[in-house]
Amino acid sequence: MTTITYATRDSVTMLRRNLKHLVRYPSLTLTIIGMPVVFLLLFVYVFGGTMGAGLPGGTGSAEGDVSRADYLHYVTPAILVMTVASVANSTAIVVAKDATEGIIDRFRTMPIARSAPVTGHVLAAMAQTVLAVVVVLALALALGYRAGASVAGWAGAAGVIVLTGWAVTWLSVALGLASGSVEAASNAPLPLILLPFLSSGFVPTGSMPTALAWVAEHQPFTPVIETLRACLEGRDPGSDVWWAIGWCILTAVTCCWWAGRLFGRVRAV
Amino acid sequence: MTYRDTAIEVAGLTTSYGDHAVLRGIDLTVPTGTVYALLGPNGAGKTTMVRILSTLVAADEGRARIAGFDVRTQPDRVRRCIGVTGQFSAIDELLTGRENLRLMADLAHLDAREAGARVADLLVRFGLADAAGRRAATYSGGMRRRLDLAMTLVSRPRVIFLDEPTSGLDPRSRRDLWQVVRELLAGGVTIFLTTQYLEEADQLADTVGLLDGGRLVATGTPAELKLRAGGETLDDVFLALTGHAVATPADQDERQAAR
Ligand SMILES: Nc1ncnc2c1ncn2[C@@H]1O[C@H](COP(=O)(O)OP(=O)(O)OP(=O)(O)O)[C@@H](O)[C@H]1O
Ligand SMILES: [Mg+2]
């Protein structure tokens, strides 16, 4: 076998190990899915009536299920992206925990592909992302969310989720390796959770103060959420899609390189 | 000498953490098929030595070859020859004993049938067959140690490093482990072990190196060292050659308990 097939095989072995961990430690996955679920319910049932009425083209009155349904429609793409970020939060913790385990030193004395442990984490986190997004989307549909997307639109939406998941996963793997302890790792990705709020995901940027609106319009989550929204509504996302792809690739490549360097020096003393 | 007869070759190995010199010029040679015991008190640098020889950390100076391969420039070749059981447990607690061994077999690229047979064999040999389906987190200290060692052996390494393999084991488990070491030797492997137990070195080692203050203060067969120091036990030897005693098992058990 060639080096590439060995590297693939080792990565799949590591993926299997990480998936077993996820199954044996289900509370982490439940937390991951729990957070966006709570936010979805909160935003639709608590804030939804008022927020929906305030949307451009809204009824203007803070009453009725109409505004609530409008807001569900508006906020679902943001909640889906937040789900992706929520997985990243746990990935950083899992990676930091694993890096402190004795078995990592054992791996490092074995003739396995250097990248395999990290790749295994990335693949497991991607699987978790897909699972979590499907669950949250199913809940949104159950609450009455209706996407107007064609098959192409759904494919585009899936693409946005996977690409975003890939980028934030690499970011959280690097953060997990860099933090050096589980405690530090649990705080490191906090900006990832907060950043979606400062985007066009929950309210249109036009309703924000000028400075904040500028930040919201230029931060990576806005084009990602807008592209997802457009795909789900069956519209053409325009230039947002290129910004989204650019941000994701930039993040993933930078963090992949960073994680590689960090993994080289991880020492379990 | 060629790699055929020399499994481990170390010359001028020097390393420090900050301005704390841990190893100050270690030279040693371990012939293939023999046991070398590195004996030293807490903090002597035994683990550091094992970590350098097993490609985990680089020494500041000096050279080390395993089976003819340089640990610094050919780490992958070295890793293909070695198996390492570190001082602290290196098992996956969320996996079962069987899954831990299977993980090693998969990473050693054994095919499925071979892997299954190897895992089953090791489970029996290390008395873990009954507990094979339980998570390693539920294992006792002795079982963990055995699983740890079994994991090291999955890939059939030619050179095996054991860092304090019997610390925390009761006398019976200790003797069982010695028996395993003897069986491995019969299979032609080379073993580099560290220990604070004088009896252990006496029982197992062809060559003993006394590590103190970052230097090998004496090297020889257990019998030679006893002769040199004019003492009966390695305890006398250590006292005669270093001016202080080695830690006793009681000290060590205290240390384990403190963890
Ligand atoms: N990562 C590190 N950073 C700083 N100092 C270290 C590090 N690792 C080891 N040391 C120091 O190097 C010295 C040797 O440590 P080492 O672990 O090799 O000793 P040892 O002989 O294995 O001891 P023990 O019997 O307690 O396991 C000690 O003084 C230790 O404090
Ligand atoms: Mg040690």
Coordinates of C-alpha atoms and ligand atoms in Angstrom, one line a residue:
Chain A
M1 CA 0.0 0.0 0.0
T2 CA 1.1 3.5 -0.6
T3 CA 1.6 6.2 2.0
I4 CA -1.7 7.8 1.0
T5 CA -3.7 4.7 1.5
Y6 CA -2.0 4.1 4.9
A7 CA -2.8 7.6 5.9
T8 CA -6.4 7.1 4.9
R9 CA -6.6 3.9 6.7
D10 CA -5.1 5.3 9.9
S11 CA -7.5 8.3 9.7
V12 CA -10.5 6.0 9.4
T13 CA -9.2 3.9 12.4
M14 CA -9.0 7.2 14.4
L15 CA -12.4 8.2 13.2
R16 CA -13.9 5.0 14.5
R17 CA -12.2 5.5 17.8
N18 CA -13.6 9.1 18.1
L19 CA -17.1 8.0 17.0
K20 CA -17.0 5.3 19.8
H21 CA -16.2 8.0 22.2
L22 CA -19.1 10.1 21.1
V23 CA -21.5 7.2 21.5
R24 CA -20.1 6.3 24.9
Y25 CA -20.2 9.8 26.1
P26 CA -23.6 11.0 24.7
S27 CA -24.1 13.8 27.1
L28 CA -21.7 15.9 25.1
T29 CA -23.7 15.4 21.9
L30 CA -26.9 16.2 23.7
T31 CA -25.5 19.5 25.0
I32 CA -24.4 20.3 21.5
I33 CA -27.9 19.8 20.1
G34 CA -29.6 21.2 23.2
M35 CA -28.2 24.7 22.8
P36 CA -29.5 25.5 19.3
V37 CA -32.8 23.7 20.2
V38 CA -33.3 26.0 23.2
F39 CA -32.4 29.1 21.2
L40 CA -34.8 28.1 18.4
L41 CA -37.6 27.6 20.9
L42 CA -36.7 30.8 22.7
F43 CA -36.5 32.9 19.6
V44 CA -39.7 31.6 18.1
Y45 CA -42.0 31.4 21.1
V46 CA -40.6 34.1 23.4
F47 CA -39.2 36.8 21.0
G48 CA -40.8 35.6 17.8
G49 CA -44.0 37.5 17.9
T50 CA -42.3 40.9 18.4
M51 CA -39.2 40.2 16.3
G52 CA -41.3 38.9 13.4
A53 CA -43.4 42.0 13.4
G54 CA -40.3 44.1 13.2
L55 CA -38.9 42.4 10.2
P56 CA -39.0 44.4 6.9
G57 CA -42.4 43.7 5.4
G58 CA -43.7 42.5 8.8
T59 CA -47.2 43.2 10.1
G60 CA -45.9 45.9 12.4
S61 CA -48.1 44.6 15.1
A62 CA -46.6 42.4 17.9
E63 CA -49.5 40.0 17.9
G64 CA -50.4 36.8 16.3
D65 CA -48.9 33.7 14.9
V66 CA -48.2 35.3 11.6
S67 CA -45.2 37.3 12.9
R68 CA -44.1 34.2 14.8
A69 CA -44.1 32.2 11.6
D70 CA -42.3 35.0 9.8
Y71 CA -39.6 35.0 12.4
L72 CA -39.2 31.2 12.4
H73 CA -38.6 31.6 8.7
Y74 CA -36.1 34.3 9.2
V75 CA -34.1 32.8 12.1
T76 CA -33.9 29.2 11.0
P77 CA -30.8 29.6 8.8
A78 CA -29.0 31.4 11.7
I79 CA -29.9 28.7 14.2
L80 CA -28.6 26.1 11.8
V81 CA -25.3 27.9 11.5
M82 CA -25.3 28.3 15.3
T83 CA -25.6 24.5 15.5
V84 CA -22.5 24.2 13.5
A85 CA -20.7 26.5 15.9
S86 CA -22.0 24.6 18.9
V87 CA -20.4 21.4 17.6
A88 CA -17.1 23.3 17.3
N89 CA -17.3 24.3 20.9
S90 CA -17.4 20.6 22.0
T91 CA -14.7 19.7 19.4
A92 CA -12.3 22.0 21.1
I93 CA -13.0 20.3 24.4
V94 CA -12.7 16.8 23.0
V95 CA -9.4 17.6 21.3
A96 CA -7.9 19.3 24.3
K97 CA -8.9 16.3 26.5
D98 CA -7.5 13.8 24.1
A99 CA -4.2 15.7 23.9
T100 CA -3.7 15.3 27.6
E101 CA -4.3 11.5 27.5
G102 CA -1.4 9.1 27.7
I103 CA -2.5 7.3 24.6
I104 CA -1.5 10.2 22.4
D105 CA 2.1 9.6 23.4
R106 CA 1.6 6.0 22.4
F107 CA 0.3 7.0 19.0
R108 CA 3.4 9.2 18.6
T109 CA 5.7 6.3 19.1
M110 CA 3.9 4.3 16.4
P111 CA 4.6 4.3 12.7
I112 CA 1.2 5.8 11.8
A113 CA 0.4 8.8 9.6
R114 CA 1.3 11.9 11.7
S115 CA -2.0 13.5 10.6
A116 CA -4.3 10.6 11.5
P117 CA -5.2 11.6 15.1
V118 CA -6.2 15.1 14.0
T119 CA -7.9 14.0 10.9
G120 CA -9.9 11.5 13.0
H121 CA -11.1 14.4 15.2
V122 CA -12.1 16.5 12.1
L123 CA -14.1 13.6 10.5
A124 CA -15.9 12.8 13.7
A125 CA -16.8 16.4 14.3
M126 CA -18.1 16.6 10.7
A127 CA -20.3 13.6 11.3
Q128 CA -21.6 15.2 14.5
T129 CA -22.2 18.5 12.7
V130 CA -24.4 16.7 10.1
L131 CA -26.3 14.8 12.7
A132 CA -26.9 17.9 14.9
V133 CA -28.0 20.1 11.9
V134 CA -30.4 17.4 10.7
V135 CA -32.0 17.2 14.2
V136 CA -32.3 20.9 14.5
L137 CA -33.7 21.3 11.0
A138 CA -36.2 18.6 11.7
L139 CA -37.4 20.5 14.8
A140 CA -37.7 23.7 12.7
L141 CA -39.8 21.8 10.2
A142 CA -41.9 20.4 13.0
L143 CA -42.5 24.0 14.2
G144 CA -43.8 25.0 10.8
Y145 CA -40.7 26.1 9.0
R146 CA -41.1 25.7 5.2
A147 CA -38.2 26.1 2.8
G148 CA -39.0 27.0 -0.7
A149 CA -35.9 25.4 -2.0
S150 CA -35.6 23.2 -5.1
V151 CA -33.3 20.2 -5.1
A152 CA -30.4 22.5 -6.2
G153 CA -31.3 24.8 -3.3
W154 CA -31.1 22.0 -0.7
A155 CA -27.8 20.8 -2.2
G156 CA -26.5 24.3 -1.9
A157 CA -27.7 24.5 1.7
A158 CA -26.0 21.2 2.5
G159 CA -22.8 22.5 0.8
V160 CA -22.8 25.6 2.9
I161 CA -23.3 23.6 6.1
V162 CA -20.5 21.2 5.3
L163 CA -18.1 23.9 4.2
T164 CA -18.8 26.0 7.3
G165 CA -18.6 22.9 9.5
W166 CA -15.2 22.1 7.9
A167 CA -13.9 25.6 8.6
V168 CA -15.1 25.9 12.2
T169 CA -14.0 22.3 12.9
W170 CA -10.4 23.1 11.9
L171 CA -10.6 26.3 14.0
S172 CA -11.8 24.4 17.0
V173 CA -9.3 21.6 16.6
A174 CA -6.5 24.2 16.5
L175 CA -8.0 26.0 19.5
G176 CA -8.3 22.7 21.4
L177 CA -4.6 21.9 20.7
A178 CA -3.5 25.4 21.5
S179 CA -5.4 25.7 24.8
G180 CA -3.4 23.0 26.6
S181 CA -6.2 22.2 29.1
V182 CA -9.8 21.2 29.0
E183 CA -10.8 24.3 31.0
A184 CA -9.1 26.7 28.6
A185 CA -10.5 24.8 25.7
S186 CA -14.1 25.1 26.9
N187 CA -13.8 28.9 26.8
A188 CA -11.8 29.3 23.6
P189 CA -14.6 29.0 21.0
L190 CA -17.0 31.3 22.9
P191 CA -16.7 33.9 20.2
L192 CA -17.9 31.4 17.7
I193 CA -21.1 31.1 19.7
L194 CA -21.5 34.9 20.1
L195 CA -20.5 36.0 16.7
P196 CA -23.7 34.7 14.9
F197 CA -25.7 37.2 17.1
L198 CA -23.7 40.0 15.6
S199 CA -24.7 39.1 12.1
S200 CA -27.7 39.4 9.8
G201 CA -28.9 36.1 11.3
F202 CA -31.3 37.3 14.0
V203 CA -32.1 40.8 12.9
P204 CA -31.4 42.6 9.6
T205 CA -28.2 44.6 9.9
G206 CA -30.1 47.7 8.8
S207 CA -31.7 47.8 12.2
M208 CA -28.4 48.1 14.0
P209 CA -26.4 51.2 15.0
T210 CA -24.0 52.2 12.1
A211 CA -20.8 50.9 13.6
L212 CA -22.3 47.6 14.7
A213 CA -24.0 47.2 11.3
W214 CA -20.6 47.6 9.6
V215 CA -19.2 44.9 11.8
A216 CA -22.2 42.6 11.1
E217 CA -22.0 43.1 7.4
H218 CA -18.3 42.3 7.3
Q219 CA -18.0 39.4 9.6
P220 CA -17.8 35.8 8.2
F221 CA -21.1 34.6 9.6
T222 CA -23.2 37.1 7.7
P223 CA -22.3 35.9 4.1
V224 CA -22.6 32.3 5.4
I225 CA -26.0 32.8 6.9
E226 CA -27.2 34.9 3.9
T227 CA -26.0 32.2 1.5
L228 CA -27.8 29.5 3.5
R229 CA -30.9 31.6 3.7
A230 CA -30.9 32.2 -0.1
C231 CA -30.4 28.5 -0.8
L232 CA -33.2 27.5 1.5
E233 CA -35.5 30.1 -0.1
G234 CA -34.6 29.1 -3.6
R235 CA -33.0 32.4 -4.4
D236 CA -29.7 33.2 -6.0
P237 CA -27.3 34.1 -3.2
G238 CA -25.3 36.5 -5.4
S239 CA -21.9 37.6 -4.2
D240 CA -22.5 36.3 -0.6
V241 CA -21.7 32.8 -1.8
W242 CA -18.2 33.8 -2.8
W243 CA -17.6 35.6 0.5
A244 CA -18.8 32.6 2.3
I245 CA -16.6 30.2 0.4
G246 CA -13.6 32.5 0.8
W247 CA -14.0 32.9 4.5
C248 CA -14.4 29.2 5.0
I249 CA -11.4 28.2 2.9
L250 CA -9.2 30.9 4.5
T251 CA -10.2 29.7 8.0
A252 CA -9.8 26.0 7.3
V253 CA -6.4 26.3 5.6
T254 CA -5.0 28.6 8.2
C255 CA -6.2 26.5 11.1
C256 CA -5.2 23.2 9.4
W257 CA -1.7 24.5 9.1
W258 CA -1.8 25.8 12.7
A259 CA -3.2 22.6 14.1
G260 CA -0.4 20.6 12.2
R261 CA 2.3 22.7 13.9
L262 CA 0.6 22.4 17.3
F263 CA 0.2 18.6 17.0
G264 CA 3.9 18.3 16.3
R265 CA 4.8 19.8 19.6
V266 CA 2.1 18.4 21.9
R267 CA 3.7 16.8 24.9
A268 CA 1.9 14.9 27.5
V269 CA 4.4 15.4 30.4
Chain B
M1 CA 29.2 -4.2 15.0
T2 CA 26.1 -4.2 12.8
Y3 CA 22.5 -3.6 13.8
R4 CA 22.2 -7.4 13.8
D5 CA 24.0 -7.6 17.1
T6 CA 23.3 -4.1 18.5
A7 CA 19.7 -3.1 19.2
I8 CA 20.4 0.1 21.0
E9 CA 23.4 2.4 20.6
V10 CA 23.7 5.6 22.5
A11 CA 26.6 8.0 22.4
G12 CA 27.1 11.3 24.3
L13 CA 23.4 11.8 25.0
T14 CA 22.8 15.1 26.7
T15 CA 19.7 17.0 27.5
S16 CA 18.3 19.6 29.8
Y17 CA 15.1 21.3 30.7
G18 CA 15.9 25.0 31.0
D19 CA 19.1 25.2 33.0
H20 CA 18.4 21.8 34.7
A21 CA 20.7 19.3 33.1
V22 CA 18.9 15.9 33.2
L23 CA 21.2 13.7 31.2
R24 CA 24.9 14.6 30.9
G25 CA 26.6 12.4 28.4
I26 CA 25.1 9.0 28.4
D27 CA 26.9 6.2 26.4
L28 CA 25.5 2.7 26.3
T29 CA 25.1 -0.3 24.0
V30 CA 22.5 -3.0 24.3
P31 CA 23.1 -6.2 22.3
T32 CA 20.2 -7.7 20.5
G33 CA 18.2 -10.2 22.5
T34 CA 19.3 -9.0 25.9
V35 CA 17.7 -7.0 28.7
Y36 CA 19.2 -3.7 29.8
A37 CA 17.9 -2.3 33.1
L38 CA 18.3 1.4 33.8
L39 CA 18.3 1.8 37.5
G40 CA 17.9 5.1 39.3
P41 CA 16.1 7.1 42.0
N42 CA 13.2 9.5 41.3
G43 CA 14.1 12.3 39.0
A44 CA 17.3 10.5 37.8
G45 CA 16.2 10.9 34.2
K46 CA 15.0 7.4 33.4
T47 CA 11.8 8.5 31.7
T48 CA 13.6 11.2 29.8
M49 CA 15.9 8.6 28.5
V50 CA 13.0 6.4 27.4
R51 CA 11.3 9.4 25.7
I52 CA 14.4 10.2 23.8
L53 CA 15.0 6.7 22.6
S54 CA 11.3 6.2 21.6
T55 CA 11.4 9.4 19.4
L56 CA 9.0 11.4 21.7
V57 CA 11.5 14.2 22.4
A58 CA 14.8 15.2 20.9
A59 CA 18.0 15.2 23.0
D60 CA 20.1 18.4 22.9
E61 CA 23.2 16.6 22.0
G62 CA 24.5 13.1 21.2
R63 CA 23.3 10.3 19.1
A64 CA 21.0 7.3 19.6
R65 CA 20.4 4.5 17.2
I66 CA 17.7 1.8 17.5
A67 CA 18.1 -1.3 15.3
G68 CA 20.6 0.8 13.3
F69 CA 18.2 3.7 12.7
D70 CA 18.9 7.2 14.1
V71 CA 16.1 8.4 16.4
R72 CA 16.5 12.0 15.3
T73 CA 16.8 11.6 11.5
Q74 CA 14.8 8.4 10.9
P75 CA 12.1 8.4 13.5
D76 CA 9.6 6.5 11.3
R77 CA 12.1 3.6 10.8
V78 CA 12.7 3.6 14.6
R79 CA 8.9 3.5 15.3
R80 CA 8.5 0.5 13.0
C81 CA 10.9 -1.5 15.3
I82 CA 9.8 -0.4 18.8
G83 CA 7.1 -0.8 21.3
V84 CA 6.8 1.5 24.3
T85 CA 5.0 1.0 27.6
G86 CA 5.4 4.3 29.4
Q87 CA 5.5 5.0 33.1
F88 CA 1.9 6.2 33.0
S89 CA -1.0 4.4 31.6
A90 CA -1.5 4.9 27.8
I91 CA -4.8 3.2 27.3
D92 CA -8.1 4.5 26.0
E93 CA -10.4 4.4 29.0
L94 CA -13.6 4.8 27.0
L95 CA -12.8 1.7 24.9
T96 CA -13.0 -1.9 26.1
G97 CA -9.9 -3.9 26.6
R98 CA -10.6 -5.7 23.3
E99 CA -11.2 -2.5 21.5
N100 CA -8.0 -1.0 22.8
L101 CA -6.0 -4.0 21.4
R102 CA -8.0 -3.9 18.2
L103 CA -7.1 -0.2 17.8
M104 CA -3.4 -1.1 18.0
A105 CA -3.9 -4.0 15.5
D106 CA -5.6 -1.7 13.0
L107 CA -2.9 0.9 13.4
A108 CA -0.3 -1.8 12.8
H109 CA -2.2 -2.5 9.6
L110 CA -2.9 -6.2 10.4
D111 CA -5.6 -7.7 8.2
A112 CA -8.9 -8.4 9.9
R113 CA -8.3 -12.1 10.5
E114 CA -4.8 -11.7 11.8
A115 CA -5.9 -8.8 14.0
G116 CA -8.7 -10.9 15.5
A117 CA -6.4 -13.8 16.3
R118 CA -3.7 -11.6 17.7
V119 CA -6.1 -9.7 20.0
A120 CA -7.7 -12.9 21.2
D121 CA -4.3 -14.4 21.9
L122 CA -3.1 -11.4 23.9
L123 CA -6.3 -11.2 25.9
V124 CA -5.8 -14.8 27.1
R125 CA -2.1 -14.4 27.6
F126 CA -2.5 -11.3 29.9
G127 CA -5.5 -12.7 31.8
L128 CA -7.9 -10.2 30.4
A129 CA -10.2 -12.5 28.4
D130 CA -13.0 -12.2 31.0
A131 CA -12.8 -8.5 31.2
A132 CA -12.3 -8.0 27.4
G133 CA -15.8 -6.5 26.9
R134 CA -15.5 -4.0 29.8
R135 CA -14.4 -0.4 29.4
A136 CA -10.8 0.0 30.5
A137 CA -11.9 2.7 32.9
T138 CA -13.3 0.0 35.1
Y139 CA -10.0 -2.0 35.2
S140 CA -7.9 -2.3 38.3
G141 CA -4.3 -0.8 38.3
G142 CA -2.8 -4.2 37.6
M143 CA -5.2 -4.9 34.8
R144 CA -4.4 -1.5 33.2
R145 CA -0.7 -2.3 33.4
R146 CA -1.3 -5.6 31.7
L147 CA -3.5 -4.1 29.0
D148 CA -0.9 -1.4 28.5
L149 CA 1.8 -4.0 27.9
A150 CA -0.4 -6.1 25.7
M151 CA -1.1 -3.1 23.5
T152 CA 2.6 -2.6 23.1
L153 CA 3.1 -6.1 21.9
V154 CA 0.3 -6.2 19.3
S155 CA 2.7 -5.0 16.5
R156 CA 5.4 -7.6 17.5
P157 CA 8.1 -5.0 18.2
R158 CA 11.7 -6.0 18.1
V159 CA 12.9 -3.5 20.7
I160 CA 10.7 -2.9 23.7
F161 CA 10.8 -0.1 26.2
L162 CA 9.3 -0.6 29.6
D163 CA 9.3 2.4 31.9
E164 CA 8.9 1.2 35.5
P165 CA 6.7 -1.7 34.3
T166 CA 6.0 -3.1 37.7
S167 CA 5.4 0.0 39.7
G168 CA 2.1 -0.3 41.5
L169 CA 1.9 -4.1 41.0
D170 CA 1.5 -6.6 43.9
P171 CA 4.3 -9.2 44.3
R172 CA 2.4 -11.8 42.3
S173 CA 1.6 -9.6 39.4
R174 CA 5.2 -8.5 39.4
R175 CA 6.4 -12.1 39.1
D176 CA 3.9 -12.7 36.3
L177 CA 5.2 -9.7 34.4
W178 CA 8.8 -10.9 34.8
Q179 CA 7.6 -14.2 33.3
V180 CA 6.2 -12.3 30.3
V181 CA 9.5 -10.5 29.9
R182 CA 11.4 -13.8 29.9
E183 CA 9.0 -15.3 27.3
L184 CA 9.5 -12.2 25.1
L185 CA 13.3 -12.7 25.4
A186 CA 13.0 -16.3 24.3
G187 CA 11.3 -14.8 21.2
G188 CA 14.5 -12.8 20.4
V189 CA 13.4 -9.3 21.3
T190 CA 15.5 -6.7 23.1
I191 CA 14.2 -5.0 26.2
F192 CA 15.2 -1.7 27.7
L193 CA 13.6 -1.3 31.1
T194 CA 13.8 1.2 33.8
T195 CA 13.2 0.4 37.4
Q196 CA 13.7 1.5 41.0
Y197 CA 13.4 -2.1 42.2
L198 CA 16.8 -3.6 42.7
E199 CA 15.4 -7.1 42.8
E200 CA 13.9 -6.5 39.4
A201 CA 17.1 -5.6 37.7
D202 CA 18.8 -8.5 39.4
Q203 CA 16.1 -10.9 38.2
L204 CA 15.8 -9.8 34.6
A205 CA 18.8 -7.8 33.4
D206 CA 21.8 -8.9 31.5
T207 CA 23.2 -5.5 32.0
V208 CA 22.4 -2.9 34.6
G209 CA 23.2 0.8 34.3
L210 CA 23.1 2.9 37.4
L211 CA 21.9 6.4 36.6
D212 CA 22.6 9.1 39.1
G213 CA 22.8 12.8 38.6
G214 CA 22.4 12.5 34.9
R215 CA 25.4 10.2 34.5
L216 CA 25.8 6.4 34.3
V217 CA 27.9 5.9 37.4
A218 CA 28.3 2.2 36.8
T219 CA 27.5 -0.4 34.2
G220 CA 27.8 -4.2 34.2
T221 CA 26.1 -7.5 34.8
P222 CA 24.4 -7.7 38.2
A223 CA 27.2 -10.1 39.3
E224 CA 30.0 -7.8 38.1
L225 CA 28.5 -4.8 39.9
K226 CA 28.1 -6.8 43.1
L227 CA 31.8 -7.8 42.9
R228 CA 32.9 -4.3 42.3
A229 CA 31.1 -2.9 45.2
G230 CA 31.9 -5.8 47.4
G231 CA 28.3 -6.1 48.4
E232 CA 25.7 -8.8 48.2
T233 CA 22.8 -6.9 46.8
L234 CA 22.4 -4.1 44.2
D235 CA 21.5 -2.0 47.2
D236 CA 25.0 -2.2 48.5
V237 CA 26.2 -1.5 45.0
F238 CA 24.2 1.7 44.7
L239 CA 25.4 2.9 48.1
A240 CA 29.0 2.1 47.3
L241 CA 29.0 3.7 43.9
T242 CA 26.8 6.8 44.5
G243 CA 27.1 7.4 48.2
H244 CA 23.3 7.2 48.7
A245 CA 20.6 4.6 48.7
V246 CA 18.0 3.8 46.0
A247 CA 14.4 4.3 46.7
T248 CA 12.8 1.2 48.3
P249 CA 9.6 -0.3 47.1
A250 CA 7.9 1.3 50.1
D251 CA 9.0 4.8 49.0
Q252 CA 7.7 4.1 45.6
D253 CA 4.4 2.8 46.7
E254 CA 4.0 6.0 48.7
R255 CA 4.8 7.9 45.6
Q256 CA 2.1 6.0 43.6
A257 CA -0.4 6.6 46.4
A258 CA 0.3 10.3 46.4
R259 CA -0.7 10.5 42.7
Ligands
LIG1 N1 8.9 18.5 30.6 C1 9.7 18.7 31.6 N2 10.0 20.0 32.0 C2 10.8 20.3 33.0 N3 11.5 19.4 33.7 C3 11.3 18.1 33.4 C4 10.4 17.7 32.4 N4 10.4 16.4 32.3 C5 11.3 15.9 33.3 N5 11.8 17.0 33.9 C6 12.8 16.9 35.0 O1 13.8 16.1 34.6 C7 14.3 15.3 35.6 C8 14.2 13.8 35.2 O2 12.9 13.4 35.1 P1 12.5 11.9 34.7 O3 11.0 11.9 34.6 O4 13.2 11.5 33.5 O5 12.9 11.1 35.9 P2 12.7 9.6 36.3 O6 14.0 9.0 36.5 O7 11.8 9.0 35.3 O8 11.9 9.7 37.7 P3 10.8 8.8 38.3 O9 11.4 7.7 38.9 O10 10.2 9.7 39.3 O11 9.8 8.5 37.2 C9 13.4 15.6 36.8 O12 14.1 16.5 37.7 C10 12.2 16.3 36.2 O13 11.7 17.2 37.1
MG2 MG 10.0 8.1 35.3

